[in-house]
Coordinates of C-alpha atoms in Angstrom, one line a residue:
Chain A
M1 CA 107.9 100.7 56.9
E2 CA 104.4 100.2 55.8
K3 CA 101.9 102.7 57.0
M4 CA 99.4 101.2 59.5
N5 CA 96.1 102.5 60.9
L6 CA 94.7 101.6 64.3
K7 CA 92.1 99.4 62.9
E8 CA 94.7 97.3 60.9
L9 CA 97.0 97.1 63.9
A10 CA 94.1 95.9 66.1
E11 CA 93.4 93.2 63.6
R12 CA 97.0 92.2 63.2
M13 CA 97.4 91.9 67.0
G14 CA 94.0 90.6 67.9
L15 CA 93.2 93.5 70.1
E16 CA 89.7 93.9 71.5
L17 CA 88.0 97.1 70.6
K18 CA 86.0 98.5 73.5
T19 CA 84.7 101.7 72.1
Q20 CA 82.0 101.3 69.4
N21 CA 81.0 103.5 66.6
I22 CA 83.9 106.0 66.5
P23 CA 86.6 106.2 63.9
I24 CA 89.7 104.0 64.3
E25 CA 91.3 104.6 61.0
G26 CA 93.9 107.0 62.2
E27 CA 97.4 106.3 61.4
V28 CA 99.6 105.2 64.2
K29 CA 103.4 105.5 64.1
T30 CA 104.5 105.8 67.8
G31 CA 103.7 104.5 71.1
Y32 CA 104.2 105.2 74.9
A33 CA 103.9 102.9 77.8
S34 CA 103.4 104.2 81.3
D35 CA 101.0 104.0 84.1
L36 CA 101.8 107.4 85.7
L37 CA 99.6 110.0 84.4
S38 CA 102.0 112.8 85.1
D39 CA 104.6 110.8 83.1
V40 CA 102.4 110.5 80.1
L41 CA 101.5 114.1 80.3
A42 CA 105.0 115.1 80.2
N43 CA 106.5 112.7 77.7
S44 CA 103.9 111.4 75.3
I45 CA 103.6 112.9 71.8
E46 CA 100.7 113.6 69.6
G47 CA 99.6 110.5 67.8
D48 CA 101.1 108.1 70.4
L49 CA 99.2 104.8 71.2
W50 CA 99.2 104.8 74.9
V51 CA 99.7 101.4 76.6
T52 CA 98.6 101.2 80.2
R53 CA 96.6 99.3 82.8
Q54 CA 94.9 102.4 84.3
T55 CA 91.3 102.3 83.6
H56 CA 89.7 105.3 85.3
L57 CA 88.1 108.3 83.7
N58 CA 91.2 110.5 83.7
I59 CA 92.9 108.4 81.0
V60 CA 90.6 109.9 78.6
A61 CA 91.4 113.3 79.8
I62 CA 95.1 112.7 79.3
A63 CA 94.5 111.2 75.8
V64 CA 92.5 114.3 74.8
M65 CA 95.0 116.7 76.3
R66 CA 97.9 115.0 74.4
D67 CA 96.0 114.2 71.3
L68 CA 96.8 110.5 71.5
A69 CA 95.8 108.1 68.8
G70 CA 94.2 105.8 71.4
I71 CA 94.6 103.7 74.5
L72 CA 95.6 100.1 74.8
L73 CA 94.6 98.4 78.1
V74 CA 96.8 95.6 79.1
N75 CA 96.7 92.6 81.4
G76 CA 93.0 92.2 80.5
A77 CA 92.1 95.4 82.3
Q78 CA 88.6 96.6 81.6
P79 CA 87.8 100.3 81.2
D80 CA 85.4 101.6 83.9
P81 CA 81.9 102.2 82.6
D82 CA 82.2 106.0 82.7
T83 CA 85.6 105.8 81.1
L84 CA 84.1 104.1 78.1
E85 CA 81.3 106.5 77.9
K86 CA 83.5 109.5 78.0
A87 CA 86.0 107.9 75.5
V88 CA 83.2 107.5 72.9
E89 CA 82.0 111.0 73.5
K90 CA 85.6 112.5 73.1
M91 CA 86.3 110.0 70.3
V92 CA 89.3 108.3 71.9
P93 CA 89.5 104.6 70.8
I94 CA 90.3 102.1 73.6
F95 CA 91.5 98.7 73.0
R96 CA 92.1 95.8 75.3
T97 CA 94.6 92.8 75.3
P98 CA 95.2 90.1 77.9
L99 CA 98.9 90.4 77.2
P100 CA 101.2 92.2 79.7
T101 CA 102.9 95.5 78.8
F102 CA 106.3 94.1 78.0
E103 CA 104.9 91.5 75.5
V104 CA 102.5 93.8 73.8
V105 CA 105.1 96.5 73.3
G106 CA 107.6 94.1 71.9
R107 CA 104.9 93.0 69.3
L108 CA 103.9 96.6 68.5
Y109 CA 107.6 97.4 68.0
Q110 CA 108.0 94.5 65.6
L111 CA 105.1 95.8 63.5
G112 CA 106.9 99.1 63.1
I113 CA 105.4 101.1 66.0
S114 CA 108.3 103.1 67.3
G115 CA 108.9 104.7 70.8
E116 CA 111.2 107.4 69.5
R117 CA 110.5 110.9 70.6
Chain B
M1 CA 73.9 104.7 107.0
N2 CA 70.6 103.5 105.7
I3 CA 69.0 102.2 108.8
E4 CA 65.7 101.3 107.3
E5 CA 67.4 99.0 104.8
L6 CA 69.4 97.3 107.5
K7 CA 66.2 96.8 109.7
K8 CA 64.7 95.0 106.7
I9 CA 67.7 92.6 106.5
R10 CA 67.3 91.8 110.1
E11 CA 63.6 90.8 109.6
K12 CA 64.3 88.8 106.5
M13 CA 67.3 87.1 107.9
Q14 CA 66.0 86.4 111.5
K15 CA 63.4 84.0 110.1
E16 CA 66.0 82.2 108.0
I17 CA 68.3 81.9 110.8
D18 CA 65.7 80.4 113.1
L19 CA 65.3 77.6 110.5
R20 CA 69.0 76.8 110.3
S21 CA 70.4 73.7 111.7
G22 CA 74.0 73.0 112.4
E23 CA 77.4 74.7 112.6
K24 CA 79.3 76.2 109.7
A25 CA 81.5 73.2 109.0
I26 CA 83.2 74.4 105.8
K27 CA 85.9 76.9 105.8
V28 CA 87.3 79.0 103.0
V29 CA 90.3 81.2 103.7
I30 CA 91.4 83.8 101.2
G31 CA 95.0 85.2 101.1
M32 CA 94.8 89.0 101.8
G33 CA 98.4 89.8 102.0
T34 CA 99.9 92.6 99.9
C35 CA 100.7 90.3 97.0
G36 CA 97.2 88.8 97.1
I37 CA 95.5 92.2 97.1
A38 CA 97.7 93.3 94.3
A39 CA 96.8 90.1 92.4
G40 CA 93.2 90.4 92.8
A41 CA 92.2 88.8 96.0
R42 CA 89.4 91.3 96.8
P43 CA 87.2 90.4 93.6
V44 CA 87.9 86.7 94.3
M45 CA 86.4 87.1 97.9
A46 CA 83.4 89.0 96.4
A47 CA 82.9 86.2 93.9
I48 CA 83.0 83.6 96.5
K49 CA 80.6 85.3 98.8
D50 CA 78.2 86.1 95.9
E51 CA 78.2 82.5 94.7
L52 CA 77.6 81.2 98.2
S53 CA 74.8 83.6 98.6
R54 CA 73.2 82.7 95.3
K55 CA 73.2 78.9 96.2
N56 CA 71.9 79.7 99.6
A57 CA 74.9 77.9 101.2
E58 CA 74.7 78.2 104.9
S59 CA 77.5 76.1 106.3
V60 CA 80.5 78.0 104.9
T61 CA 82.7 80.4 106.7
V62 CA 84.8 82.8 104.6
T63 CA 87.8 84.4 106.3
Q64 CA 91.1 86.1 105.4
S65 CA 94.7 85.3 106.1
G66 CA 97.9 87.1 105.6
C67 CA 100.9 86.5 103.2
A68 CA 101.7 82.8 102.8
G69 CA 105.0 83.4 101.1
F70 CA 103.9 82.1 97.7
C71 CA 103.3 85.5 96.1
E72 CA 103.6 84.3 92.4
Q73 CA 100.7 82.0 93.1
E74 CA 98.3 84.6 94.4
P75 CA 95.4 84.9 94.7
L76 CA 95.4 81.9 96.9
I77 CA 92.5 80.3 98.6
D78 CA 92.4 77.3 101.2
V79 CA 89.4 75.1 101.3
F80 CA 88.6 73.0 104.3
L81 CA 85.8 70.5 104.0
P82 CA 85.0 68.5 107.2
G83 CA 87.0 65.3 107.3
E84 CA 89.2 66.2 104.5
K85 CA 92.7 67.6 104.1
K86 CA 93.2 71.2 103.1
V87 CA 93.3 72.1 99.5
T88 CA 95.0 75.2 98.3
Y89 CA 94.1 76.7 95.0
G90 CA 96.4 79.2 93.2
K91 CA 96.1 82.0 90.7
V92 CA 92.4 82.2 91.4
N93 CA 90.3 84.8 89.6
P94 CA 86.5 85.4 90.0
D95 CA 85.5 82.8 87.4
K96 CA 87.6 80.0 88.8
A97 CA 86.4 81.0 92.3
R98 CA 82.8 80.4 91.2
R99 CA 83.6 77.0 89.8
I100 CA 85.5 76.2 93.0
V101 CA 82.4 77.1 95.0
Q102 CA 80.0 75.1 92.8
E103 CA 82.2 72.0 92.2
H104 CA 84.3 71.7 95.4
I105 CA 82.8 73.6 98.3
L106 CA 79.2 72.8 97.5
G107 CA 79.7 69.7 95.2
G108 CA 82.6 68.0 97.2
K109 CA 84.8 67.4 94.2
V110 CA 88.3 69.0 94.1
V111 CA 88.9 71.1 90.9
N112 CA 92.2 69.6 90.2
E113 CA 93.2 71.9 87.3
F114 CA 93.3 74.9 89.8
V115 CA 95.0 73.2 92.7
F116 CA 98.4 74.6 93.9
A117 CA 98.9 72.3 96.8
Q118 CA 97.1 69.7 98.9
E119 CA 97.9 68.5 102.3
K120 CA 98.8 64.8 102.3
Chain C
M1 CA 98.1 99.5 94.2
L2 CA 95.7 100.8 91.5
E3 CA 93.1 102.2 94.2
L4 CA 93.4 103.9 97.6
S5 CA 90.8 101.4 98.7
L6 CA 93.1 98.5 98.1
H7 CA 95.9 100.2 100.0
I8 CA 93.4 100.5 102.9
L9 CA 92.4 96.9 102.6
D10 CA 96.2 96.1 102.8
I11 CA 97.0 98.3 105.7
V12 CA 94.1 97.1 107.8
Q13 CA 95.5 93.5 107.6
N14 CA 98.3 94.8 109.7
S15 CA 95.9 96.0 112.4
L16 CA 94.1 92.5 112.2
A17 CA 97.5 90.7 112.5
A18 CA 98.2 92.8 115.6
Q19 CA 95.0 91.5 117.2
A20 CA 93.1 94.8 117.1
S21 CA 89.6 94.7 118.3
Q22 CA 88.8 98.1 116.9
V23 CA 89.9 99.7 113.7
E24 CA 89.0 103.3 112.6
I25 CA 89.3 104.4 109.0
R26 CA 89.1 108.1 108.4
I27 CA 89.3 109.9 105.1
R28 CA 89.0 113.6 104.7
E29 CA 89.0 115.7 101.5
D30 CA 89.9 119.3 101.7
L31 CA 89.1 121.0 98.4
G32 CA 90.6 124.3 99.4
K33 CA 93.9 122.9 100.4
D34 CA 94.0 120.3 97.6
L35 CA 94.5 117.7 100.3
L36 CA 93.2 114.1 100.9
T37 CA 94.1 112.7 104.2
L38 CA 93.8 109.1 105.1
E39 CA 94.0 107.7 108.7
V40 CA 93.9 104.2 110.0
E41 CA 94.0 103.7 113.6
D42 CA 93.8 100.5 115.6
N43 CA 94.0 99.3 119.2
G44 CA 96.3 96.4 118.4
R45 CA 99.4 95.4 120.2
G46 CA 101.5 98.2 118.7
M47 CA 105.1 98.3 117.6
S48 CA 108.4 99.0 119.3
P49 CA 110.2 102.2 118.4
E50 CA 112.6 100.3 116.3
L51 CA 110.0 98.5 114.3
T52 CA 108.0 101.6 113.8
R53 CA 111.1 103.3 112.4
R54 CA 111.7 100.6 109.9
V55 CA 108.2 99.6 109.0
T56 CA 108.3 101.4 105.7
D57 CA 111.5 99.9 104.6
P58 CA 110.6 97.1 102.2
F59 CA 113.9 95.3 102.7
Y60 CA 113.3 95.1 106.4
T61 CA 109.7 94.1 106.4
S62 CA 110.0 91.5 103.6
R63 CA 112.8 89.6 105.4
T64 CA 112.2 89.9 109.0
T65 CA 108.4 89.9 109.5
R66 CA 105.4 88.6 107.6
E67 CA 103.0 90.4 109.7
V68 CA 103.9 93.9 108.5
G69 CA 104.6 93.4 104.9
L70 CA 105.2 95.7 102.1
G71 CA 101.8 97.6 102.4
L72 CA 103.3 100.5 104.3
S73 CA 106.2 101.1 102.0
L74 CA 103.8 101.0 99.0
L75 CA 101.5 103.4 100.7
K76 CA 104.4 105.7 101.5
L77 CA 105.4 105.7 97.8
A78 CA 101.9 106.4 96.8
A79 CA 101.7 109.3 99.1
E80 CA 105.0 110.7 98.2
R81 CA 104.3 110.3 94.4
C82 CA 101.6 113.0 94.6
G83 CA 103.2 115.5 97.0
G84 CA 102.1 113.8 100.3
R85 CA 103.8 111.9 103.0
L86 CA 103.3 108.9 105.5
E87 CA 103.5 109.0 109.2
V88 CA 103.5 106.0 111.5
R89 CA 102.8 106.4 115.1
S90 CA 102.7 103.4 117.5
Q91 CA 102.9 102.4 121.1
E92 CA 103.3 98.9 122.4
G93 CA 100.2 97.7 124.2
K94 CA 98.2 100.6 122.9
G95 CA 98.0 100.5 119.1
T96 CA 99.0 102.1 115.9
K97 CA 97.9 105.0 113.8
I98 CA 98.8 105.4 110.1
S99 CA 98.4 108.8 108.6
A100 CA 98.9 109.5 104.8
T101 CA 98.4 112.6 102.9
F102 CA 98.0 113.0 99.1
G103 CA 97.5 115.8 96.7
L104 CA 93.7 115.6 96.1
D105 CA 93.8 116.6 92.5
H106 CA 97.4 115.4 91.7
F107 CA 97.3 113.4 88.4
D108 CA 99.1 110.5 90.0
R109 CA 96.9 110.3 93.1
A110 CA 95.4 106.8 92.8
P111 CA 91.5 106.9 92.6
L112 CA 89.7 106.1 95.7
G113 CA 88.2 103.0 94.1
D114 CA 85.7 100.7 95.5
M115 CA 85.6 101.6 99.2
G116 CA 82.3 99.6 99.5
E117 CA 83.9 96.5 98.5
T118 CA 86.9 97.0 100.7
L119 CA 84.7 97.6 103.8
A120 CA 82.4 94.7 103.1
V121 CA 85.4 92.4 102.8
L122 CA 86.9 93.8 106.0
I123 CA 83.8 93.8 108.1
C124 CA 82.2 90.6 106.9
G125 CA 85.6 88.6 106.9
N126 CA 86.2 89.8 110.5
P127 CA 82.8 89.9 112.3
G128 CA 84.4 90.0 115.7
V129 CA 86.2 93.3 115.1
N130 CA 84.6 96.7 115.4
F131 CA 85.1 99.0 112.3
L132 CA 84.4 102.6 112.0
Y133 CA 84.5 104.4 108.6
E134 CA 84.3 108.2 108.3
H135 CA 84.6 110.1 105.0
G136 CA 84.4 113.9 105.0
V137 CA 84.2 116.2 102.1
D138 CA 84.4 119.8 103.2
G139 CA 82.0 119.5 106.1
Q140 CA 79.8 116.7 104.9
T141 CA 80.4 113.4 106.4
Y142 CA 79.5 109.8 105.6
R143 CA 79.8 107.3 108.4
L144 CA 79.6 103.6 108.8
A145 CA 80.0 101.9 112.2
T146 CA 79.8 98.2 113.0
R147 CA 78.7 99.0 116.5
E148 CA 75.6 100.8 115.1
M149 CA 75.0 97.9 112.6
R150 CA 75.2 95.3 115.4
E151 CA 72.5 97.1 117.4
I152 CA 70.2 97.0 114.5
L153 CA 71.1 93.5 113.2
G154 CA 70.7 91.8 116.7
P155 CA 71.3 88.1 116.2
V156 CA 72.1 88.4 112.5
S157 CA 75.8 88.0 112.0
L158 CA 77.8 90.6 110.1
D159 CA 79.2 87.9 107.8
E160 CA 75.8 87.1 106.2
P161 CA 76.0 87.7 102.4
S162 CA 73.1 90.3 102.5
V163 CA 75.1 92.4 104.9
H164 CA 78.0 92.3 102.6
D165 CA 75.8 93.6 99.7
F166 CA 74.3 96.2 102.2
I167 CA 77.7 97.6 103.1
R168 CA 78.8 97.8 99.6
Q169 CA 75.8 99.7 98.4
D170 CA 75.4 101.8 101.5
V171 CA 79.1 103.1 101.2
Q172 CA 78.6 103.6 97.3
Q173 CA 75.4 105.7 97.9
G174 CA 76.8 107.5 100.9
L175 CA 80.0 108.6 99.2
K176 CA 78.0 109.7 96.1
K177 CA 75.8 111.8 98.4
I178 CA 78.7 113.7 99.9
K179 CA 80.3 113.9 96.5
A180 CA 83.5 112.2 97.5
A181 CA 86.1 112.6 94.8
S182 CA 86.8 109.2 93.4
F183 CA 89.7 110.5 91.2
P184 CA 91.6 113.7 90.7
K185 CA 89.8 116.3 88.7
I186 CA 91.3 117.0 85.3
M187 CA 88.1 119.0 84.8
E188 CA 88.2 121.3 81.9
V189 CA 89.1 118.8 79.2
L190 CA 86.3 116.4 80.4
R191 CA 83.5 118.9 80.1

């Protein structure tokens, strides 16, 4: 499976980049989809791309705590202003798509992003 | 509560109200059942009130209703213009809501592409 | 729901459907006990013991009554998900009181969200109903009461757009002043 970084993935899938001026060339191999913060805390792994519709500041905290590759907001969800600010400060890339979770995860999977733990 | 701010509003509005003429003839009802709220009815209501306020529309009443039983079409809004049959718009979002205010509520022309149902 | 303020908007619809003329919404944050308490009390027509017992059963409410919908079962789930619980007390002819507790800093506790917008929608959409909102954080309280608003507004109706904006901003500023916790604190990492 070809290696893909976040930037390439975003371009392939037409994801909207919300955080500006922070590196997005990190490699991404796996993903996790959940809207329960406790669940992500318990079951995500380092380097996961996190797919969620939660938009509040704590998603950045979780991403930092778990060393996630970035956050993909679905259903057109917009990050709260302070979420965006903190994400840039902590260098957590946030993307956005109008697609719902199921569809977006299916497409990510087809591009080689695995959910395996 | 900021009492001073509220007093200012009274002063400002009192003059405007004295100049107003008739009744509020146009009615907009926004579905505020669980499905409606989950689908985004609150920002739709905010958008409608904001658009009406921007256009200084005086004759429109905006109220809420419960679940209509068409959850997949939420957010739903009903528009009642005097002398006309009820028009129900479905899958409304703030942008669509503003168009509905401009074109139908204030402009009198139904926005057909957003209509879910119309009373015959 | 993604926000507690949306749960509140939902629950209060039940009070309005029960013809309440008075709705009191109280939120208390107790930092020491890691507890957020939410109460919604109305003077509507109340519920029979049978309905009170089954009102959080989504299979019961979604089939037999549209007036009390899924809102309470969703709120129950939201509370239990973060170590809390839901209590429903009601008396026919008197009214209903909903009490929900949440772990204040539990990761899954839904953020408070835009209480200002919820209150503006409730108050301006139902100008004939009296609302009281009290939010306390360890001793400091923010309070908004339509009775007091009516006294000041005089002939100006609560459903005026400028009143909608006032409510939204007053609540936002008031809650900021008492440092209401919008969402659980995952503090260290965010410093």
